[in-house]
Tab-separated table of C-alpha atoms in Angstrom:
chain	number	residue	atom	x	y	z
O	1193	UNK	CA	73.708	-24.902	21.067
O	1194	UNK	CA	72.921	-21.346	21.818
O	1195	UNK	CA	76.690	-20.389	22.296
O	1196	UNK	CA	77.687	-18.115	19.142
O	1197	UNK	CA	80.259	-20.402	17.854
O	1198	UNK	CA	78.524	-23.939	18.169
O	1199	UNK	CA	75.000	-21.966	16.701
O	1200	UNK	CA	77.242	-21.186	13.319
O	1201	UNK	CA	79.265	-24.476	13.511
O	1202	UNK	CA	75.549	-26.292	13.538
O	1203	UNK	CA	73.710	-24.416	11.719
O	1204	UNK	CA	76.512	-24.152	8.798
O	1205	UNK	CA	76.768	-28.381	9.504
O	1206	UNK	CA	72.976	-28.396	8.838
O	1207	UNK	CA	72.580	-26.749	5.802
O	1208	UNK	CA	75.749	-28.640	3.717
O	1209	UNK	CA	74.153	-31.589	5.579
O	1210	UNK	CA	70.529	-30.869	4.144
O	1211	UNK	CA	70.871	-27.935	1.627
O	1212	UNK	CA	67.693	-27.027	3.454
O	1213	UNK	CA	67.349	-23.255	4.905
O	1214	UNK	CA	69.939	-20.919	5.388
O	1215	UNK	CA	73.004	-20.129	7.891
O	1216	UNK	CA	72.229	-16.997	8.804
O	1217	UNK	CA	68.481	-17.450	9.723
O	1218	UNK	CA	69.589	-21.504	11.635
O	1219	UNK	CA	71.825	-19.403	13.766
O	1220	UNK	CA	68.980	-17.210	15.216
O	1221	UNK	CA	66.810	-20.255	15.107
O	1222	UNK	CA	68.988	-22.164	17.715
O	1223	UNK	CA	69.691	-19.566	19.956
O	1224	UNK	CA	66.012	-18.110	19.918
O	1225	UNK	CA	64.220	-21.302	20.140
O	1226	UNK	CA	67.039	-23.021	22.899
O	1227	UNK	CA	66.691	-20.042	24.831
O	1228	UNK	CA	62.833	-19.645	25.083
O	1229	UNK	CA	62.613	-23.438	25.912
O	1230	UNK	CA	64.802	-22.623	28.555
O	1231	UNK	CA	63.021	-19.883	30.000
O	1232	UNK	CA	59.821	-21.886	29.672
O	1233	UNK	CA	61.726	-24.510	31.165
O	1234	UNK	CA	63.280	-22.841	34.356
O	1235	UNK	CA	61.808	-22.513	38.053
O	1236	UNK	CA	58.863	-24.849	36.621
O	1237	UNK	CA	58.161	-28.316	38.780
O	1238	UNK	CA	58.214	-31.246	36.783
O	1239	UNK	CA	58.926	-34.130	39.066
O	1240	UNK	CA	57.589	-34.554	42.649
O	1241	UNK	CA	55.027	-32.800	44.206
O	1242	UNK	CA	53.873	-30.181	41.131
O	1243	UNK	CA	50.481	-28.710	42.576
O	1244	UNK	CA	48.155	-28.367	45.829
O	1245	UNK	CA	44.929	-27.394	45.978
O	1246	UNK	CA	43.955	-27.010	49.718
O	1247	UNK	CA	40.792	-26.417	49.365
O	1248	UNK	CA	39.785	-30.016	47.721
O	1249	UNK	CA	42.956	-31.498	49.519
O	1250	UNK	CA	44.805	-32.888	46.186
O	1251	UNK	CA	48.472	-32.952	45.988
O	1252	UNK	CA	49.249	-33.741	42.027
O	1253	UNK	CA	52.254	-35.859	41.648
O	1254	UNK	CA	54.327	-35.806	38.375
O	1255	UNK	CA	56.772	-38.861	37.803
O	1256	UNK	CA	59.349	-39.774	34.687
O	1257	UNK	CA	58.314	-41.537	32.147
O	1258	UNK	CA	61.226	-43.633	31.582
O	1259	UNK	CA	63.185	-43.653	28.057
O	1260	UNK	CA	61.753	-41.021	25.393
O	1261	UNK	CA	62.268	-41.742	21.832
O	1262	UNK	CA	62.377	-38.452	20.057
O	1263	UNK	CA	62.002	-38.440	16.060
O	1264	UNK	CA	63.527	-35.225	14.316
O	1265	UNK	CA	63.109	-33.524	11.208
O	1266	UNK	CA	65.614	-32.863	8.497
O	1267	UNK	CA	64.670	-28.952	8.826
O	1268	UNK	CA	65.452	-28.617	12.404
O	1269	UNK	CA	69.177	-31.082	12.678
O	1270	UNK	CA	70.245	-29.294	15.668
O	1271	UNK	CA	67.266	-26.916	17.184
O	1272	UNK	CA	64.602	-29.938	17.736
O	1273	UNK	CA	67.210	-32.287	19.501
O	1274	UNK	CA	68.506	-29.901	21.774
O	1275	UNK	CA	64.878	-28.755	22.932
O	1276	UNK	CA	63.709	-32.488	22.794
O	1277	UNK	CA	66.391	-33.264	25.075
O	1278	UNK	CA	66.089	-30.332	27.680
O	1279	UNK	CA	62.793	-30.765	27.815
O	1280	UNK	CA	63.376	-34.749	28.686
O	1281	UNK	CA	65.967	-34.851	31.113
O	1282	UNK	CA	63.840	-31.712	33.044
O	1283	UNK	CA	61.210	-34.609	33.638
O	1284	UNK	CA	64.212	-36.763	34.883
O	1285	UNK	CA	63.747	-38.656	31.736
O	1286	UNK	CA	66.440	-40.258	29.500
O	1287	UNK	CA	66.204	-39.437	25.690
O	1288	UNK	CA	67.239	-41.405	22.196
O	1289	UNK	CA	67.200	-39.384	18.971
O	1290	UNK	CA	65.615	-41.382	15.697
O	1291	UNK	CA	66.907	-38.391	13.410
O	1292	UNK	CA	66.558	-37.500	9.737
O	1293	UNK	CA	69.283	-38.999	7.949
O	1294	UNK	CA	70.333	-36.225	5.883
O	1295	UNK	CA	70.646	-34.558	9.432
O	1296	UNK	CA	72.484	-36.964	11.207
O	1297	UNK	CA	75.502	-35.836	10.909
O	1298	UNK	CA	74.290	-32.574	12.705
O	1299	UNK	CA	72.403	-33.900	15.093
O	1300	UNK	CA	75.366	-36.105	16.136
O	1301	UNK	CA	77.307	-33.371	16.768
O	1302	UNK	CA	75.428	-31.657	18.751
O	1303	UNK	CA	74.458	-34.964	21.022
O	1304	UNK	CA	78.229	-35.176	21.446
O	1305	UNK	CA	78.293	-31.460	23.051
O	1306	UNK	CA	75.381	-31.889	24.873
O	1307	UNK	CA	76.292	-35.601	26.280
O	1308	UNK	CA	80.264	-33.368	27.373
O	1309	UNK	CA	77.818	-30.926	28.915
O	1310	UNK	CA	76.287	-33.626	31.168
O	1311	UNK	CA	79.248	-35.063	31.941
O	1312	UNK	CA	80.885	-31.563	33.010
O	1313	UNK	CA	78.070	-31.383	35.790
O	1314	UNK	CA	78.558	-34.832	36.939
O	1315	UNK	CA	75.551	-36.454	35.435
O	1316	UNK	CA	75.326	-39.546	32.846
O	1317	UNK	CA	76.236	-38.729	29.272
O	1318	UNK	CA	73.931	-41.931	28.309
O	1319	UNK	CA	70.787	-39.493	29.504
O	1320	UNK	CA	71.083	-38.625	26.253
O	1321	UNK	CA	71.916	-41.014	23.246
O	1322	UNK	CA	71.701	-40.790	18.876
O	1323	UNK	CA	70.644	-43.687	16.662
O	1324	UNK	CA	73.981	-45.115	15.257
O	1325	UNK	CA	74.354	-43.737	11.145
O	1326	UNK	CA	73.048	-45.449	8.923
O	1327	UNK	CA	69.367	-44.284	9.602
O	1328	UNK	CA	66.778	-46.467	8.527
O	1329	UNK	CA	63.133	-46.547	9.279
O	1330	UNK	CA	63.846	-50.144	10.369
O	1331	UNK	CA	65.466	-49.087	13.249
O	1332	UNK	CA	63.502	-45.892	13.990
O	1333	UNK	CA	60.527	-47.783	13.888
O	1334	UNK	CA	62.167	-50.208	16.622
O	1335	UNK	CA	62.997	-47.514	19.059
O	1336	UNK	CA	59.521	-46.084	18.470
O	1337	UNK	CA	58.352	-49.734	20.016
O	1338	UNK	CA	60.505	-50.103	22.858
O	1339	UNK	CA	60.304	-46.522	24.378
O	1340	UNK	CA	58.485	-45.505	27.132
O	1341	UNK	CA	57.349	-42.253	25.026
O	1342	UNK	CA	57.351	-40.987	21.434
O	1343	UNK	CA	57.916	-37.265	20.963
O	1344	UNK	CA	57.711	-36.732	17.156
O	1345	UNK	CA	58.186	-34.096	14.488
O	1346	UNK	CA	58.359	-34.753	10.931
O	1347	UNK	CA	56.597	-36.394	8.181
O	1348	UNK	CA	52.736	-37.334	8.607
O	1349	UNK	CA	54.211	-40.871	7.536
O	1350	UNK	CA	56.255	-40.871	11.079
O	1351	UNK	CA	53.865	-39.496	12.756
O	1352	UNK	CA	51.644	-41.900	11.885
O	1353	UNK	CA	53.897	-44.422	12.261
O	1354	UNK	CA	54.977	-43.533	15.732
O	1355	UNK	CA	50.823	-43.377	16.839
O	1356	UNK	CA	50.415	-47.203	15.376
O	1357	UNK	CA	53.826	-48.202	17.293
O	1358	UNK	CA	51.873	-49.278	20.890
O	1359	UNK	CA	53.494	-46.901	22.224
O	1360	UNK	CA	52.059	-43.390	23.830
O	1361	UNK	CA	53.433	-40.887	21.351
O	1362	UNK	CA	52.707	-37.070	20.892
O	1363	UNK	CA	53.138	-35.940	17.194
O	1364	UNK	CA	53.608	-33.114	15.134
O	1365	UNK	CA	53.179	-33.490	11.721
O	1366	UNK	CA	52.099	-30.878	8.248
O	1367	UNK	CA	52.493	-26.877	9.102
O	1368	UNK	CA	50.271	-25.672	6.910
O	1369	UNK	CA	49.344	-21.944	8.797
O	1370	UNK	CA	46.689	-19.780	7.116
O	1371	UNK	CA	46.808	-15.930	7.656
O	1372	UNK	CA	43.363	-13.775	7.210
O	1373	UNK	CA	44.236	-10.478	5.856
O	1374	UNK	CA	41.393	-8.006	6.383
O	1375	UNK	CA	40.381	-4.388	6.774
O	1376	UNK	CA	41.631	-3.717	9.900
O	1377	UNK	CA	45.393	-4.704	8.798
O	1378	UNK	CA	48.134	-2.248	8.719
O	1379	UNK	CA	48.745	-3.470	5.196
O	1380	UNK	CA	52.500	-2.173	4.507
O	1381	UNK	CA	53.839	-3.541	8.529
O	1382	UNK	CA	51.400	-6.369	7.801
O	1383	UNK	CA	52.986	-7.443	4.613
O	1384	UNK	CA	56.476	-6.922	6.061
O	1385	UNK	CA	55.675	-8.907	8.767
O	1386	UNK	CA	54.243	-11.991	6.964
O	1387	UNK	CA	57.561	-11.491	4.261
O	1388	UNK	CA	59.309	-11.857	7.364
O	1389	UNK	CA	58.059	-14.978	8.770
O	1390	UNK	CA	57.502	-16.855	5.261
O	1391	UNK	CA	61.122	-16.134	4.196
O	1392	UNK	CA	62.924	-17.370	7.573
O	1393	UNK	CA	65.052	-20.162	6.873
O	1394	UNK	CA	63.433	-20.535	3.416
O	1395	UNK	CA	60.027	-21.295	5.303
O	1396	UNK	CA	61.299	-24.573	6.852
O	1397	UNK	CA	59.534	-23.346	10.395
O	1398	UNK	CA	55.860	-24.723	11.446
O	1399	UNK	CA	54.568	-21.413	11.683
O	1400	UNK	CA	56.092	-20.030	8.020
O	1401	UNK	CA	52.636	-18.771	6.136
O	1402	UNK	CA	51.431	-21.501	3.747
O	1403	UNK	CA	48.111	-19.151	2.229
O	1404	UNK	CA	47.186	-16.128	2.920
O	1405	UNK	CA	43.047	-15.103	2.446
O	1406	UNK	CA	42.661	-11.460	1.751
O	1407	UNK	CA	39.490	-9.604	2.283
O	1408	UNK	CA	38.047	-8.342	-1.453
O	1409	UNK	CA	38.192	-5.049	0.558
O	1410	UNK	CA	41.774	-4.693	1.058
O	1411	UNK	CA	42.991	-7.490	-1.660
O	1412	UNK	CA	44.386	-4.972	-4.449
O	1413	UNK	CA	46.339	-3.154	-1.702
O	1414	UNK	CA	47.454	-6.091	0.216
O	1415	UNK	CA	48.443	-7.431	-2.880
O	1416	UNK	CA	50.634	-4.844	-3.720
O	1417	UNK	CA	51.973	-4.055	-0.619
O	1418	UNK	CA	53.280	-7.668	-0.565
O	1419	UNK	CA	55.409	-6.880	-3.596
O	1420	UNK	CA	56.613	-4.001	-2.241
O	1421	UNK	CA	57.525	-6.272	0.679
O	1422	UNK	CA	59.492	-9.072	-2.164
O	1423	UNK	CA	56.738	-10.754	-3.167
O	1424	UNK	CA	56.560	-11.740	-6.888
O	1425	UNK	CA	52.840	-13.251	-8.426
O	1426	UNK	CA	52.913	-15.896	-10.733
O	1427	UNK	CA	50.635	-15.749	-14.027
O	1428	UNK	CA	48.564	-18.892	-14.611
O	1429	UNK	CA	51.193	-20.026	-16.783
O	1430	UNK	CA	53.793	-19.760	-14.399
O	1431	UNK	CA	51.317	-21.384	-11.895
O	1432	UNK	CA	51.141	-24.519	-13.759
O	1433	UNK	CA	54.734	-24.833	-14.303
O	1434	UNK	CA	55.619	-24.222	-10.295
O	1435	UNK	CA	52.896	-27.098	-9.605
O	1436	UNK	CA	54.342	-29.483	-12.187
O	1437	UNK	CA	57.531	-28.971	-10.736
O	1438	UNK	CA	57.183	-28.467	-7.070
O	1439	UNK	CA	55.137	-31.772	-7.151
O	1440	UNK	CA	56.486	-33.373	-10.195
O	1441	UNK	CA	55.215	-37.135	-8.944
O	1442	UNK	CA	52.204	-35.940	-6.475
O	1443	UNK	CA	55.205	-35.229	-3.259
O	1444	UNK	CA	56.890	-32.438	-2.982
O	1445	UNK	CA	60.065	-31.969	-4.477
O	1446	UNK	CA	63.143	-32.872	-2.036
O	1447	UNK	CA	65.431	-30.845	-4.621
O	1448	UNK	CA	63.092	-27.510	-4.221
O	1449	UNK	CA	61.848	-27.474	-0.495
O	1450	UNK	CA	63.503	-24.850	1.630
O	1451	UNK	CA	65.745	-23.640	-1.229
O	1452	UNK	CA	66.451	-19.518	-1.820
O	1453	UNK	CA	63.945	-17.802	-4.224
O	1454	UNK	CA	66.865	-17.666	-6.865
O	1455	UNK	CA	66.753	-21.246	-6.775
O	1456	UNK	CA	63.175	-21.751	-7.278
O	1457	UNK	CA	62.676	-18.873	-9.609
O	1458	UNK	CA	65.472	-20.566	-11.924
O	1459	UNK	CA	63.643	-23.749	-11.200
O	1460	UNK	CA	60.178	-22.348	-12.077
O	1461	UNK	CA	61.716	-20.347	-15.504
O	1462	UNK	CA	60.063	-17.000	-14.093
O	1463	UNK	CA	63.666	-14.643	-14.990
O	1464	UNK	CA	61.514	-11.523	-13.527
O	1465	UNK	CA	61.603	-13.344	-10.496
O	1466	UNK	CA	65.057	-13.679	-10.099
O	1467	UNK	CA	65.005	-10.685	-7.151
O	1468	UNK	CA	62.207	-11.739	-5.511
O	1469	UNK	CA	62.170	-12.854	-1.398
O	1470	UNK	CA	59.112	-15.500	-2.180
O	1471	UNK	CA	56.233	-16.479	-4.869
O	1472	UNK	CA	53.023	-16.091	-4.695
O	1473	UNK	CA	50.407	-17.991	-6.228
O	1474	UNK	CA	46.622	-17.311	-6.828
O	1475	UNK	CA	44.048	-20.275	-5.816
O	1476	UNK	CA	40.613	-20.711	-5.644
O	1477	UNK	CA	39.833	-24.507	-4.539
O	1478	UNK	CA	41.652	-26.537	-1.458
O	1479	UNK	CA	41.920	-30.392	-1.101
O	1480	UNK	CA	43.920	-32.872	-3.173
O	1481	UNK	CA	43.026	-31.305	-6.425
O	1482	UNK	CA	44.384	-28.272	-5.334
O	1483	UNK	CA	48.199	-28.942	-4.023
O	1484	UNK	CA	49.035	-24.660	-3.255
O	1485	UNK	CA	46.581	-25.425	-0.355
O	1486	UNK	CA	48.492	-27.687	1.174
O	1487	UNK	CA	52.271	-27.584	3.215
O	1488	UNK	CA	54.666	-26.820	0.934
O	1489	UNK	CA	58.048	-26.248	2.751
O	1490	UNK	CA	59.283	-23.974	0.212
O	1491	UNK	CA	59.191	-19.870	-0.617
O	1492	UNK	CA	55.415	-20.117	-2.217
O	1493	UNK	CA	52.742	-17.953	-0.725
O	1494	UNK	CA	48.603	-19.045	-1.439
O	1495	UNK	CA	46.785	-16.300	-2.018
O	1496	UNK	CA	42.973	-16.777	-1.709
O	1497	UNK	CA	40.475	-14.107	-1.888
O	1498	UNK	CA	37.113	-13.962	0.195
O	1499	UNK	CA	33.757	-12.084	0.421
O	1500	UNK	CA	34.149	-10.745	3.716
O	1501	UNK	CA	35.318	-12.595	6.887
O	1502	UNK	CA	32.829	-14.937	7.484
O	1503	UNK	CA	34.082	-16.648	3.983
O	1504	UNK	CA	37.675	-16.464	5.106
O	1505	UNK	CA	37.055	-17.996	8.342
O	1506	UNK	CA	35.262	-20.570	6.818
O	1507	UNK	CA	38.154	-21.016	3.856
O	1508	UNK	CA	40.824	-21.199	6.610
O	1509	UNK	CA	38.915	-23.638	8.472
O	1510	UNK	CA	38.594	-25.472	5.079
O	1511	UNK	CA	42.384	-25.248	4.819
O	1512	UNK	CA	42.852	-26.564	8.196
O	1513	UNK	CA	40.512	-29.637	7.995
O	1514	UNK	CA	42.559	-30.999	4.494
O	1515	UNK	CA	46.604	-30.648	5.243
O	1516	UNK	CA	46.995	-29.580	9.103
């Protein structure tokens, strides 16, 4: 995956796949990510004898756990299998992927290279193994019960799913990340930084920004050193309009998620917009009455505003407890 020509191959793959993200920012995500599993990965015991502790005479053993059934998200085709799978076989484990089926295709791929790869070094290609297209939750759902492990990223509904299977399962479900702006931010490198990270792949990653909560001390300035960093704020007109569309039957939108701020600014009928990096939107409540405080996979940025820091810690924590 990270090798320069199979990172634009996959990454291109993904997005025609998907139409989630963007080339450019895939290609950095599957080098970057590959490689600092990898280094996380290397010189580290997994299998055997792991720790000592002479003093209380323990010896920890670590063992495989068998077959892992990995579930993958649409967002990550090629990234999340490849990691999935190194992280597997470095327990001595085998490894099926249940993925997305708008990804498939990608993900197939790149199980092909990976299962030459193994075969190169002399080991089994079946160590690692793909559902068989067409993708169903029939047959995810029947891999998640005859595994010996369920590594999951996706939807709350699979990984929900996967921890009502019977089978032991880690999960990883909603990224909904709040950010507390206060006074002792850099503002300007602040807002660049947070432009940054929402923007990247058209905020498919975990840790994109889903709300920010700016400090009444520094909110006028933050605010406009976010539009100096792209950042475009919707007027309560506009606001109603992104929510009707962005959630136009209570889900989000499959045909607006991860899509360039063009798109969604066409979309959303705000014109001024149309050079914008990402939208923001003012908010004042979170739960389900208030859907801009919860994921939303796309280039919209929550902007709350709080007393002083106690009342942002307590708004992120708010945030936190509803959507993840």
């Amino acid at each position: 995956l990270y090798e320069p020509n199979r990172a634009r191959e996959l990454a291109e793959l993904a997005v025609a796949d998907t139409g989630l993200g963007n080339v450019a920012d895939k290609i950095v995500k599957k080098q970057r990510k590959t490689f600092g599993t990898l280094r996380d990965l290397l010189r580290v015991r997994s299998v055997g004898v792991i720790e000592e502790d002479a003093a209380r005479g323990l010896i920890k053993f670590a063992k495989p756990v068998g077959v892992v059934g990995a579930v993958t998200p649409s967002t990550n085709p090629g990234a999340t299998p490849v990691n999935k799978s190194m992280m597997a076989i470095k327990g001595r484990n085998a490894i099926i992927i249940a993925p997305s089926p708008a990804g498939w295709t990608t993900t197939a791929r790149v199980v092909d290279y990976m299962r030459a790869e193994l075969a190169r070094i002399g080991l089994l290609e079946d160590l690692v193994q793909v559902l068989p297209a067409p993708i169903t939750k029939g047959l995810t759902q029947a891999l998640m019960e005859q595994v010996d492990l369920i590594v999951v990223t996706g939807s709350q509904d699979n990984v929900r799913r996967a921890y009502a299977s019977g089978t032991p399962a880690i999960g990883v479900g909603a990224g909904n990340v709040p950010v507390i702006v206060d006074a002792t931010a850099e503002l300007d490198r602040a807002a660049k930084l947070i432009a940054a990270s929402k923007t990247f792949d058209n905020a498919t990653s975990c840790s994109s920004e889903n709300a920010l909560v700016i400090l009444d001390a520094v909110y006028d300035r933050a605010i406009e050193a976010l539009r100096q960093a792209g950042g475009t704020m919707a007027n309560a007109r506009q606001k109603a309009v992104i929510q009707d569309r962005l959630w136009p039957d209570g889900k989000l939108s499959r045909t607006l998620i991860a899509r360039d701020a063009a798109v969604l600014a066409r979309a959303f009928g705000m014109d001024a917009a149309e050079g914008c990096r990402f939208i923001m939107v003012e908010e004042q409540g979170v739960g389900p009455g208030f859907p801009f405080s919860g994921e939303k996979l796309s280039l919209v940025l929550t902007i709350y505003r709080a007393a002083d820091f106690d009342a942002a810690v307590r708004r992120v924590s708010e945030i936190l407890a509803w959507q993840g």
